[in-house]
CSV table of C-alpha atoms in Angstrom, one decimal:
chain,number,residue,atom,x,y,z
A,1,MET,CA,-3.3,0.7,-31.2
A,2,SER,CA,-3.8,4.4,-30.5
A,3,ALA,CA,-0.8,6.6,-29.4
A,4,ILE,CA,-2.3,6.8,-25.7
A,5,ALA,CA,-2.3,3.0,-25.9
A,6,ARG,CA,1.0,2.7,-27.3
A,7,ALA,CA,2.6,5.1,-24.8
A,8,LEU,CA,1.1,3.4,-22.2
A,9,ALA,CA,2.1,0.0,-23.5
A,10,ALA,CA,5.8,1.1,-23.9
A,11,ASN,CA,6.0,2.5,-20.7
A,12,THR,CA,4.9,-0.6,-19.3
A,13,ALA,CA,7.4,-2.8,-21.0
A,14,VAL,CA,9.9,-0.4,-19.6
A,15,GLN,CA,8.9,-0.7,-16.2
A,16,ILE,CA,8.5,-5.0,-16.5
A,17,ALA,CA,12.3,-4.6,-18.0
A,18,GLY,CA,13.4,-2.2,-15.0
A,19,LYS,CA,11.2,-4.3,-12.5
A,20,ILE,CA,12.8,-7.6,-13.8
A,21,VAL,CA,16.3,-6.4,-12.8
A,22,SER,CA,15.2,-4.6,-9.4
A,23,THR,CA,13.5,-7.6,-8.7
A,24,ILE,CA,16.4,-9.9,-9.1
A,25,LEU,CA,18.3,-7.2,-6.6
A,26,GLY,CA,15.9,-7.4,-4.2
A,27,VAL,CA,15.7,-11.1,-4.2
A,28,ILE,CA,19.5,-11.2,-3.9
A,29,VAL,CA,19.1,-8.6,-0.9
A,30,VAL,CA,16.6,-10.3,1.0
A,31,GLY,CA,18.5,-13.9,0.7
A,32,LEU,CA,21.6,-12.0,2.2
A,33,MET,CA,19.7,-10.1,4.8
A,34,THR,CA,18.2,-13.2,5.8
A,35,ARG,CA,21.1,-15.5,6.0
A,36,LEU,CA,23.1,-12.6,8.0
A,37,LEU,CA,20.3,-11.8,10.3
A,38,GLY,CA,18.6,-15.2,11.0
A,39,GLN,CA,15.3,-15.9,11.8
A,40,GLU,CA,15.2,-13.9,14.8
A,41,GLY,CA,17.1,-10.8,13.3
A,42,PHE,CA,14.7,-10.5,10.2
A,43,GLY,CA,11.8,-11.1,12.7
A,44,LYS,CA,13.0,-7.6,14.1
A,45,TYR,CA,13.6,-6.0,10.9
A,46,SER,CA,9.7,-6.9,9.6
A,47,THR,CA,8.6,-5.7,12.9
A,48,ALA,CA,10.5,-2.3,12.5
A,49,ASN,CA,9.5,-2.1,9.3
A,50,ALA,CA,5.5,-2.7,9.6
A,51,PHE,CA,5.5,-0.5,12.8
A,52,LEU,CA,7.1,2.4,10.5
A,53,GLN,CA,4.8,1.6,7.8
A,54,ILE,CA,1.6,2.4,9.9
A,55,PHE,CA,2.8,5.9,10.3
A,56,ALA,CA,3.5,6.0,6.9
A,57,ILE,CA,-0.3,4.8,6.0
A,58,ILE,CA,-1.4,7.3,8.0
A,59,LEU,CA,0.2,10.5,6.8
A,60,ASP,CA,-0.3,9.3,3.1
A,61,MET,CA,-3.8,11.3,3.1
A,62,GLY,CA,-4.5,9.5,-0.5
A,63,LEU,CA,-1.9,12.0,-1.8
A,64,ASN,CA,-0.1,9.7,-4.0
A,65,VAL,CA,-3.3,8.5,-5.9
A,66,MET,CA,-4.7,12.3,-6.0
A,67,VAL,CA,-1.7,14.5,-7.4
A,68,VAL,CA,-1.7,11.7,-10.5
A,69,GLN,CA,-5.6,12.7,-10.9
A,70,MET,CA,-5.2,16.3,-10.4
A,71,LEU,CA,-2.2,16.4,-13.1
A,72,GLY,CA,-4.2,14.4,-15.2
A,73,GLU,CA,-7.4,16.1,-15.3
A,74,ARG,CA,-5.7,19.3,-16.5
A,75,ALA,CA,-2.7,17.7,-18.4
A,76,GLY,CA,-0.7,20.1,-20.7
A,77,ASP,CA,-2.1,23.4,-18.5
A,78,LYS,CA,1.6,23.9,-17.1
A,79,THR,CA,1.0,26.9,-14.6
A,80,HIS,CA,-1.8,24.5,-12.8
A,81,GLU,CA,0.5,21.5,-12.9
A,82,ASP,CA,3.3,23.6,-11.3
A,83,ARG,CA,1.0,24.8,-8.4
A,84,VAL,CA,-0.1,21.1,-7.4
A,85,THR,CA,3.3,19.6,-7.9
A,86,SER,CA,5.2,22.4,-5.4
A,87,ALA,CA,1.7,22.1,-3.1
A,88,VAL,CA,1.5,18.7,-2.8
A,89,PHE,CA,5.1,17.9,-2.4
A,90,SER,CA,5.2,20.5,0.3
A,91,LEU,CA,2.2,18.8,2.3
A,92,ARG,CA,3.7,15.8,2.1
A,93,PHE,CA,7.3,17.4,3.2
A,94,TRP,CA,5.9,18.9,6.3
A,95,SER,CA,3.4,16.1,7.3
A,96,ALA,CA,5.9,13.3,7.0
A,97,LEU,CA,8.5,15.6,8.8
A,98,LEU,CA,6.1,15.4,11.6
A,99,ILE,CA,4.1,12.1,11.6
A,100,LEU,CA,7.2,9.9,10.7
A,101,SER,CA,9.1,11.9,13.7
A,102,ILE,CA,6.6,10.8,16.4
A,103,ALA,CA,6.9,7.1,15.2
A,104,PRO,CA,10.5,5.8,16.8
A,105,VAL,CA,9.7,8.0,19.8
A,106,ILE,CA,6.4,5.9,20.4
A,107,GLY,CA,8.4,2.8,19.4
A,108,LEU,CA,10.2,3.7,22.7
A,109,LEU,CA,7.4,2.5,25.1
A,110,LEU,CA,6.5,-0.7,23.0
A,111,PRO,CA,7.9,-4.1,24.6
A,112,TYR,CA,10.5,-4.8,22.2
A,113,ASP,CA,14.3,-4.9,23.1
A,114,ARG,CA,17.0,-2.4,22.8
A,115,GLU,CA,18.2,-3.8,19.5
A,116,LEU,CA,14.8,-3.1,18.0
A,117,LYS,CA,14.1,0.2,19.4
A,118,ILE,CA,17.2,1.6,18.1
A,119,ALA,CA,16.6,-0.2,14.7
A,120,LEU,CA,13.0,1.9,14.5
A,121,PHE,CA,15.0,5.3,14.4
A,122,ALA,CA,17.9,4.1,11.7
A,123,ILE,CA,15.1,3.4,9.4
A,124,TRP,CA,13.5,6.2,9.8
A,125,ALA,CA,15.0,8.0,7.0
A,126,SER,CA,13.9,5.1,4.3
A,127,PHE,CA,10.6,5.9,5.2
A,128,PHE,CA,10.8,9.8,5.0
A,129,VAL,CA,12.4,9.5,1.6
A,130,THR,CA,10.0,7.2,0.1
A,131,ALA,CA,7.0,9.5,1.3
A,132,LEU,CA,8.7,12.0,-0.7
A,133,ASN,CA,9.3,9.8,-3.6
A,134,GLN,CA,5.7,8.8,-3.8
A,135,ILE,CA,4.7,12.4,-5.2
A,136,VAL,CA,7.7,12.5,-7.5
A,137,ILE,CA,6.5,9.3,-8.9
A,138,GLY,CA,3.2,10.7,-9.7
A,139,VAL,CA,4.9,13.4,-11.4
A,140,GLN,CA,6.8,10.8,-13.7
A,141,GLN,CA,3.3,9.0,-14.1
A,142,ARG,CA,2.0,11.9,-15.4
A,143,HIS,CA,4.4,12.6,-18.1
A,144,LEU,CA,4.9,8.7,-18.9
A,145,LYS,CA,8.6,8.7,-17.8
A,146,MET,CA,8.3,6.0,-16.1
A,147,HIS,CA,11.6,4.6,-17.1
A,148,VAL,CA,13.2,7.0,-15.0
A,149,VAL,CA,11.1,5.4,-11.9
A,150,ALA,CA,12.4,2.2,-13.0
A,151,ILE,CA,16.7,3.3,-13.5
A,152,ALA,CA,15.9,5.1,-10.0
A,153,GLU,CA,14.7,2.0,-8.6
A,154,VAL,CA,17.1,0.0,-9.9
A,155,VAL,CA,19.8,2.4,-8.4
A,156,GLY,CA,18.3,2.2,-4.9
A,157,ARG,CA,18.4,-1.6,-5.2
A,158,THR,CA,22.1,-1.3,-6.3
A,159,VAL,CA,23.0,0.9,-3.6
A,160,LEU,CA,21.4,-1.5,-0.9
A,161,LEU,CA,22.8,-4.4,-2.0
A,162,ALA,CA,26.5,-3.0,-2.3
A,163,GLY,CA,25.6,-2.0,1.8
A,164,VAL,CA,24.3,-5.4,2.6
A,165,LEU,CA,27.1,-7.2,1.1
A,166,ILE,CA,29.6,-4.6,3.1
A,167,ALA,CA,27.1,-5.8,6.0
A,168,THR,CA,27.5,-9.3,5.5
A,169,VAL,CA,31.4,-9.4,5.3
A,170,MET,CA,31.7,-7.1,8.0
A,171,ASN,CA,29.2,-9.4,10.1
A,172,TRP,CA,27.1,-6.5,11.0
A,173,GLY,CA,24.1,-7.0,13.0
A,174,LEU,CA,20.3,-5.4,12.6
A,175,VAL,CA,21.1,-1.6,13.2
A,176,PRO,CA,23.7,-1.0,10.5
A,177,VAL,CA,21.8,-3.2,7.7
A,178,VAL,CA,18.9,-1.0,8.2
A,179,LEU,CA,21.0,1.7,7.7
A,180,MET,CA,22.0,0.5,4.2
A,181,VAL,CA,18.0,0.2,3.7
A,182,SER,CA,17.9,4.0,4.4
A,183,LEU,CA,20.8,4.5,2.2
A,184,GLY,CA,19.2,2.8,-0.4
A,185,GLY,CA,16.0,4.4,-0.4
A,186,SER,CA,17.5,8.0,-0.2
A,187,ALA,CA,19.4,6.8,-3.9
A,188,ASN,CA,16.5,5.8,-5.2
A,189,PHE,CA,14.5,9.2,-4.5
A,190,PHE,CA,17.4,11.7,-5.5
A,191,VAL,CA,17.8,9.9,-8.9
A,192,ASN,CA,14.2,10.5,-9.3
A,193,PHE,CA,13.8,13.9,-7.8
A,194,LEU,CA,16.9,15.4,-9.6
A,195,ILE,CA,15.5,14.3,-13.2
A,196,ALA,CA,11.7,15.2,-12.7
A,197,ARG,CA,13.1,18.6,-11.6
A,198,ARG,CA,13.8,19.0,-15.4
A,199,TYR,CA,9.9,19.3,-16.4
A,200,ALA,CA,8.5,19.9,-12.8
A,201,ARG,CA,8.3,22.6,-10.6
A,202,PHE,CA,9.3,21.4,-6.7
A,203,ALA,CA,9.4,24.4,-4.3
A,204,LEU,CA,8.7,24.4,-0.7
A,205,MET,CA,5.6,26.4,-0.1
A,206,VAL,CA,2.6,27.1,2.1
A,207,ASP,CA,-0.7,27.2,0.1
A,208,TRP,CA,-3.5,26.6,2.6
A,209,ALA,CA,-6.3,27.1,0.2
A,210,PHE,CA,-4.7,24.6,-2.0
A,211,TRP,CA,-4.2,22.1,0.7
A,212,LYS,CA,-7.8,22.5,1.9
A,213,GLU,CA,-8.9,21.7,-1.4
A,214,THR,CA,-6.9,18.8,-2.0
A,215,ILE,CA,-7.4,17.3,1.3
A,216,LYS,CA,-11.2,17.8,0.9
A,217,ARG,CA,-11.2,15.7,-2.4
A,218,SER,CA,-8.3,13.0,-1.3
A,219,TRP,CA,-9.7,12.3,2.4
A,220,PRO,CA,-11.9,9.8,1.2
A,221,ILE,CA,-8.9,7.9,-0.2
A,222,GLY,CA,-6.7,8.4,3.0
A,223,ALA,CA,-9.4,7.1,5.4
A,224,SER,CA,-9.5,4.0,2.9
A,225,ILE,CA,-5.9,3.6,3.0
A,226,ILE,CA,-5.8,3.9,7.1
A,227,PHE,CA,-8.3,1.3,7.3
A,228,SER,CA,-6.5,-1.2,4.6
A,229,LEU,CA,-3.5,-0.5,7.2
A,230,ILE,CA,-5.6,-2.7,9.6
A,231,TYR,CA,-4.9,-6.1,7.2
A,232,PHE,CA,-2.0,-5.0,5.3
A,233,LYS,CA,0.4,-4.4,8.7
A,234,ALA,CA,-1.5,-5.4,11.6
A,235,ASP,CA,-0.8,-9.0,11.0
A,236,THR,CA,2.8,-8.7,11.4
A,237,LEU,CA,2.4,-6.1,14.5
A,238,ILE,CA,0.3,-8.6,16.3
A,239,LEU,CA,2.2,-11.4,15.3
A,240,SER,CA,5.4,-9.7,16.9
A,241,PHE,CA,3.2,-9.1,20.2
A,242,VAL,CA,2.2,-12.8,20.7
A,243,ARG,CA,4.9,-14.8,18.9
A,244,PRO,CA,8.4,-15.1,19.0
A,245,GLN,CA,10.4,-13.1,16.7
A,246,THR,CA,11.7,-16.5,14.6
A,247,GLU,CA,7.9,-16.8,13.7
A,248,VAL,CA,7.6,-13.1,12.6
A,249,GLY,CA,10.9,-13.8,10.7
A,250,ILE,CA,9.5,-16.9,9.0
A,251,TYR,CA,6.1,-14.9,8.0
A,252,GLY,CA,8.4,-11.5,6.9
A,253,ALA,CA,10.6,-13.8,4.5
A,254,ALA,CA,7.4,-15.0,2.5
A,255,TYR,CA,5.7,-11.4,3.0
A,256,ARG,CA,8.6,-9.6,1.6
A,257,VAL,CA,8.1,-11.6,-1.7
A,258,LEU,CA,4.6,-10.5,-1.7
A,259,GLU,CA,5.8,-6.8,-1.6
A,260,ILE,CA,8.2,-7.1,-4.3
A,261,LEU,CA,6.0,-8.5,-6.8
A,262,ILE,CA,3.1,-6.2,-6.2
A,263,THR,CA,5.1,-3.3,-6.9
A,264,LEU,CA,4.7,-4.4,-10.8
A,265,PRO,CA,0.5,-3.7,-10.8
A,266,PHE,CA,0.8,-0.3,-8.5
A,267,MET,CA,3.3,1.0,-11.3
A,268,TYR,CA,1.2,0.1,-14.1
A,269,ALA,CA,-1.9,1.5,-12.4
A,270,GLY,CA,-0.3,4.5,-11.8
A,271,VAL,CA,0.2,5.1,-15.2
A,272,LEU,CA,-2.9,3.9,-16.1
A,273,LEU,CA,-4.5,6.5,-13.7
A,274,PRO,CA,-4.3,9.7,-15.5
A,275,LEU,CA,-5.4,8.1,-18.8
A,276,LEU,CA,-8.7,6.9,-16.9
A,277,ALA,CA,-8.9,10.2,-15.0
A,278,ASN,CA,-8.5,12.1,-18.2
A,279,ALA,CA,-10.9,9.5,-20.5
A,280,TRP,CA,-13.7,10.1,-18.0
A,281,ALA,CA,-13.4,13.8,-17.3
A,282,LYS,CA,-13.9,14.0,-21.0
A,283,LYS,CA,-16.7,11.6,-21.0
A,284,ASP,CA,-15.2,9.1,-23.6
A,285,ALA,CA,-16.9,5.8,-22.3
A,286,ALA,CA,-15.4,3.8,-24.3
A,287,LEU,CA,-12.0,4.6,-24.0
A,288,PHE,CA,-12.4,4.1,-20.3
A,289,GLN,CA,-13.9,0.7,-20.8
A,290,ASN,CA,-11.2,-0.1,-23.6
A,291,PHE,CA,-8.3,0.6,-20.8
A,292,ILE,CA,-10.0,-1.6,-18.4
A,293,ARG,CA,-10.8,-4.7,-20.5
A,294,ARG,CA,-7.3,-4.6,-22.0
A,295,SER,CA,-5.6,-4.3,-18.2
A,296,PHE,CA,-7.9,-7.0,-17.0
A,297,ASP,CA,-6.9,-9.1,-20.0
A,298,ALA,CA,-2.9,-8.4,-19.3
A,299,PHE,CA,-3.2,-9.3,-15.7
A,300,SER,CA,-4.9,-12.5,-16.4
A,301,LEU,CA,-2.1,-13.5,-18.6
A,302,ILE,CA,0.4,-12.7,-15.6
A,303,THR,CA,-1.4,-13.3,-12.6
A,304,PHE,CA,-2.7,-16.7,-13.0
A,305,PRO,CA,0.7,-18.2,-13.9
A,306,LEU,CA,2.0,-16.7,-11.5
A,307,MET,CA,0.2,-17.9,-8.8
A,308,PHE,CA,-0.1,-21.7,-9.8
A,309,GLY,CA,3.5,-21.5,-10.4
A,310,THR,CA,4.3,-20.4,-7.1
A,311,LEU,CA,1.9,-22.8,-5.5
A,312,LEU,CA,4.4,-25.3,-7.1
A,313,VAL,CA,7.6,-23.9,-6.3
A,314,ALA,CA,7.3,-22.1,-3.3
A,315,HIS,CA,9.0,-24.2,-0.8
A,316,PRO,CA,12.8,-24.9,-3.1
A,317,VAL,CA,12.1,-21.2,-4.2
A,318,MET,CA,12.3,-20.0,-0.2
A,319,VAL,CA,15.2,-22.4,0.5
A,320,LEU,CA,17.0,-20.8,-2.7
A,321,VAL,CA,16.6,-17.1,-1.9
A,322,ALA,CA,16.4,-16.9,2.1
A,323,GLY,CA,18.3,-20.3,3.4
A,324,GLN,CA,17.4,-23.5,4.7
A,325,ASP,CA,16.4,-21.6,7.8
A,326,PHE,CA,13.4,-20.1,6.0
A,327,GLU,CA,12.0,-23.3,4.5
A,328,ALA,CA,8.8,-23.0,6.6
A,329,SER,CA,8.2,-19.4,4.9
A,330,GLY,CA,7.1,-21.6,1.5
A,331,ALA,CA,3.9,-23.0,3.2
A,332,ILE,CA,3.3,-19.0,3.8
A,333,LEU,CA,4.2,-17.9,0.6
A,334,GLN,CA,1.7,-20.7,-1.1
A,335,ILE,CA,-1.1,-18.9,0.8
A,336,LEU,CA,0.0,-15.4,0.4
A,337,ILE,CA,0.5,-15.9,-3.4
A,338,LEU,CA,-3.4,-15.8,-3.4
A,339,ALA,CA,-3.6,-12.5,-1.7
A,340,THR,CA,-1.2,-11.5,-4.4
A,341,GLY,CA,-3.3,-12.5,-7.3
A,342,SER,CA,-6.2,-10.2,-5.7
A,343,ILE,CA,-4.0,-7.6,-5.5
A,344,PHE,CA,-3.1,-7.6,-9.0
A,345,PHE,CA,-6.4,-7.8,-10.0
A,346,GLY,CA,-7.6,-5.2,-7.4
A,347,THR,CA,-5.4,-2.4,-8.2
A,348,VAL,CA,-6.7,-2.0,-11.6
A,349,PHE,CA,-10.2,-1.3,-10.6
A,350,SER,CA,-9.1,0.5,-7.1
A,351,HIS,CA,-7.6,3.1,-9.2
A,352,ALA,CA,-10.4,2.8,-11.9
A,353,VAL,CA,-12.5,3.4,-8.6
A,354,VAL,CA,-10.2,7.0,-7.8
A,355,ALA,CA,-10.8,7.6,-11.9
A,356,LEU,CA,-14.4,7.6,-11.3
A,357,ASP,CA,-14.4,9.8,-8.4
A,358,LYS,CA,-16.2,6.7,-6.1
A,359,GLN,CA,-13.8,6.8,-3.4
A,360,LYS,CA,-16.3,7.9,-0.8
A,361,ALA,CA,-18.3,4.7,-1.7
A,362,MET,CA,-15.9,2.5,-1.3
A,363,LEU,CA,-15.0,3.6,2.1
A,364,PRO,CA,-17.6,1.8,3.9
A,365,VAL,CA,-16.4,-1.6,2.4
A,366,TYR,CA,-13.0,-0.9,3.7
A,367,ILE,CA,-14.0,-0.2,7.1
A,368,VAL,CA,-16.1,-3.3,7.0
A,369,VAL,CA,-13.4,-5.3,5.8
A,370,SER,CA,-10.9,-3.8,8.3
A,371,ILE,CA,-12.8,-4.5,11.6
A,372,LEU,CA,-13.8,-7.9,10.3
A,373,THR,CA,-9.8,-8.8,9.7
A,374,LEU,CA,-8.7,-7.2,12.6
A,375,ILE,CA,-11.4,-9.1,14.7
A,376,GLY,CA,-9.6,-12.2,13.1
A,377,TYR,CA,-6.4,-11.2,14.0
A,378,ILE,CA,-6.9,-10.4,17.7
A,379,LEU,CA,-8.9,-14.2,17.7
A,380,TYR,CA,-6.9,-16.3,15.5
A,381,ILE,CA,-3.3,-15.0,15.6
A,382,PRO,CA,-2.6,-16.0,19.2
A,383,VAL,CA,-4.1,-19.5,18.8
A,384,TYR,CA,-2.6,-20.4,15.1
A,385,GLY,CA,0.1,-17.6,14.5
A,386,MET,CA,1.4,-16.9,11.0
A,387,PHE,CA,-1.2,-19.0,9.5
A,388,ALA,CA,-4.0,-17.2,10.8
A,389,ALA,CA,-2.1,-14.2,9.9
A,390,ALA,CA,-1.5,-15.6,6.1
A,391,TRP,CA,-4.9,-16.8,5.7
A,392,LEU,CA,-6.9,-13.5,6.8
A,393,THR,CA,-4.7,-11.7,4.4
A,394,VAL,CA,-6.0,-13.1,1.7
A,395,PHE,CA,-9.3,-12.9,2.8
A,396,SER,CA,-9.4,-8.9,3.0
A,397,GLU,CA,-7.6,-8.6,0.1
A,398,VAL,CA,-10.2,-11.1,-2.2
A,399,CYS,CA,-12.9,-8.8,-0.4
A,400,ILE,CA,-11.1,-5.1,-1.1
A,401,ALA,CA,-10.5,-6.6,-5.3
A,402,LEU,CA,-13.9,-8.0,-5.4
A,403,ALA,CA,-15.7,-4.9,-4.1
A,404,SER,CA,-13.5,-2.7,-6.6
A,405,LEU,CA,-14.7,-4.9,-9.4
A,406,VAL,CA,-18.4,-4.5,-8.8
A,407,MET,CA,-18.0,-0.5,-8.3
A,408,THR,CA,-16.1,-0.2,-11.7
A,409,LEU,CA,-18.4,-2.3,-13.4
A,410,ARG,CA,-21.7,-0.7,-12.1
A,411,VAL,CA,-20.6,2.9,-12.3
A,412,ALA,CA,-18.8,2.4,-15.6
A,413,ARG,CA,-21.8,0.5,-16.8
A,414,MET,CA,-19.7,-2.0,-18.8
A,415,SER,CA,-18.6,-5.7,-18.5
A,416,LEU,CA,-15.9,-7.7,-18.9
A,417,SER,CA,-15.1,-10.7,-21.7
A,418,LEU,CA,-13.5,-13.9,-19.7
A,419,ARG,CA,-12.2,-15.5,-22.7
A,420,VAL,CA,-8.4,-14.7,-21.9
A,421,ALA,CA,-8.8,-14.9,-18.8
A,422,GLY,CA,-10.1,-18.5,-18.8
A,423,LYS,CA,-7.7,-19.7,-21.2
A,424,SER,CA,-5.0,-18.1,-19.0
A,425,LEU,CA,-6.4,-19.9,-16.3
A,426,LEU,CA,-6.6,-23.2,-17.7
A,427,ALA,CA,-3.0,-22.8,-19.2
A,428,SER,CA,-1.7,-22.3,-15.5
A,429,LEU,CA,-3.6,-25.2,-14.6
A,430,LEU,CA,-2.0,-27.4,-17.1
A,431,MET,CA,1.2,-25.9,-16.8
A,432,VAL,CA,1.6,-26.9,-13.1
A,433,ILE,CA,0.3,-30.7,-13.9
A,434,LEU,CA,2.7,-30.7,-16.9
A,435,ALA,CA,5.6,-29.3,-15.1
A,436,ARG,CA,5.0,-31.0,-11.8
A,437,PRO,CA,7.3,-34.4,-12.4
A,438,PHE,CA,10.3,-32.0,-13.0
A,439,LEU,CA,10.4,-30.9,-9.6
A,440,ASN,CA,12.3,-33.4,-8.4
A,441,ILE,CA,15.1,-33.0,-11.0
A,442,SER,CA,15.6,-29.5,-10.6
A,443,LEU,CA,13.9,-26.3,-9.7
A,444,GLY,CA,15.5,-23.9,-12.5
A,445,LEU,CA,14.2,-27.0,-15.1
A,446,THR,CA,10.9,-27.1,-13.5
A,447,ILE,CA,10.8,-22.9,-14.2
A,448,LEU,CA,11.8,-23.6,-17.8
A,449,VAL,CA,9.7,-26.2,-18.4
A,450,ALA,CA,6.6,-24.3,-16.9
A,451,ALA,CA,7.1,-21.4,-18.7
A,452,ALA,CA,7.6,-23.1,-21.9
A,453,ILE,CA,4.6,-24.9,-21.4
A,454,TYR,CA,2.3,-21.8,-20.6
A,455,ALA,CA,3.8,-20.1,-23.4
A,456,ILE,CA,2.8,-22.6,-25.9
A,457,LEU,CA,-0.8,-23.0,-24.7
A,458,VAL,CA,-1.3,-19.4,-24.5
A,459,PHE,CA,-0.7,-19.1,-28.3
A,460,ALA,CA,-2.2,-22.4,-29.2
A,461,THR,CA,-5.5,-21.3,-27.5
A,462,LYS,CA,-5.2,-17.8,-28.9
A,463,ALA,CA,-5.2,-15.8,-25.2
A,464,VAL,CA,-2.0,-14.4,-27.1
A,465,THR,CA,-1.8,-13.7,-30.9
A,466,LYS,CA,1.1,-13.2,-33.1
A,467,THR,CA,-0.2,-9.5,-33.7
A,468,MET,CA,-0.7,-8.6,-30.2
A,469,VAL,CA,3.3,-9.3,-29.7
A,470,LEU,CA,3.8,-7.6,-33.0
A,471,GLU,CA,2.1,-4.8,-31.4
A,472,LEU,CA,3.7,-4.8,-28.5
A,473,VAL,CA,7.4,-5.0,-29.8
A,474,ARG,CA,6.7,-1.5,-32.1
A,475,THR,CA,5.7,0.4,-28.8
A,476,SER,CA,8.8,-0.1,-27.5
A,477,LYS,CA,10.5,1.6,-30.7
A,478,GLY,CA,9.7,5.0,-30.5
A,479,ALA,CA,6.5,5.1,-28.9
A,480,PRO,CA,5.0,8.9,-28.1
A,481,THR,CA,5.7,10.6,-25.1
A,482,GLY,CA,2.9,11.3,-22.7
A,483,GLU,CA,3.3,15.3,-24.0
A,484,ASN,CA,2.1,14.2,-27.6
A,485,THR,CA,-0.7,12.0,-26.0
A,486,LEU,CA,-2.7,13.7,-23.3
């Protein structure tokens, strides 16, 4: 295994470990919030979150992805890296301050009740620090310091958990809970920021020339992200206009599980992007293709058991996580897990598209999918409610994943082997069939049996080999840092 591959694997292993901890904390937080706020209160929280996310995605402008790509293109050039970091951080700071501040003011004009309108102001800080944190994470990705990101996320989730526990004991309502969300996000940001300052320069500045060049390169990504907003967040907003907040809450609980799960592929792809950009810039097609193939195999091994396992245990999992009032969320989770699987695969290929500098070529796809999905939302959500929202989310994510896959394979002139994916798919199907009888006994036992069956099958079919496991174990011990590998 090459030094770069070892560093990537080691960083990913650290991310997974941190993500396991933060996911557990996140699930506990969701469980406390749903039980404290109930269906209607959690529906209001989901609405406030979705509303602010619209403005957050608008201000993104593709900077989150572009900063990683720009740092990777001239890795090791300290002067260039300092200018990129400071200029992009400053651009994000000023734009976030302006755009996000408009959001709660506009919210005052919408037909929401007083509590929800106040919640829009309370959650503002969470989105502001998150917008800044995304740029800092880009720097961490460049230096392959994702263990810092994992630690910061755990700290943020711990602060949030403590806050929600206090709110639960004190029986506080929506607004104090939302303030705790902002407090947790702030803790996450400051841990990341203070550590990143040791090896990167973050100075507020005005650099019109660099901003112009950055936006010129990033606008296709930003435009695609804005169009992706239509199919990623408009569902919750439209649902909040035409359906009661209780239904928004049921949908939002399942959707929150999706949001927690998809942070893993985005973290992985964030580390992968500068390596892909560097390989493509150096015209090392073999290395580029190797990264894509290995990533596809890795996500096949993770995604298929996750999807099929969730189809099996969705209802009892949602009852365990959110409480009996949210049992109906299980049916929504069974649908949304299909979208989750598409996002897992699509994230790798969408980041590959950025490394290939084909963002503009993908823009028409985003526009068409967004328009079709929005039309579907308008036509079907008033009639079929949260089920229409869920299935249209699946439709849009599958379309984007397939388009990104085709673009990557065509431009990189490569193909993918389905050997590992096929074995993983077969193992996942058998896992569900064999584990299903245990569902009537115990949820925990079902999950343990399913995991054991899947592990045995992937080893038996040699989808995973002893050599692969030993290599991964070795990468966790003294793997090279980003500075050694780029």
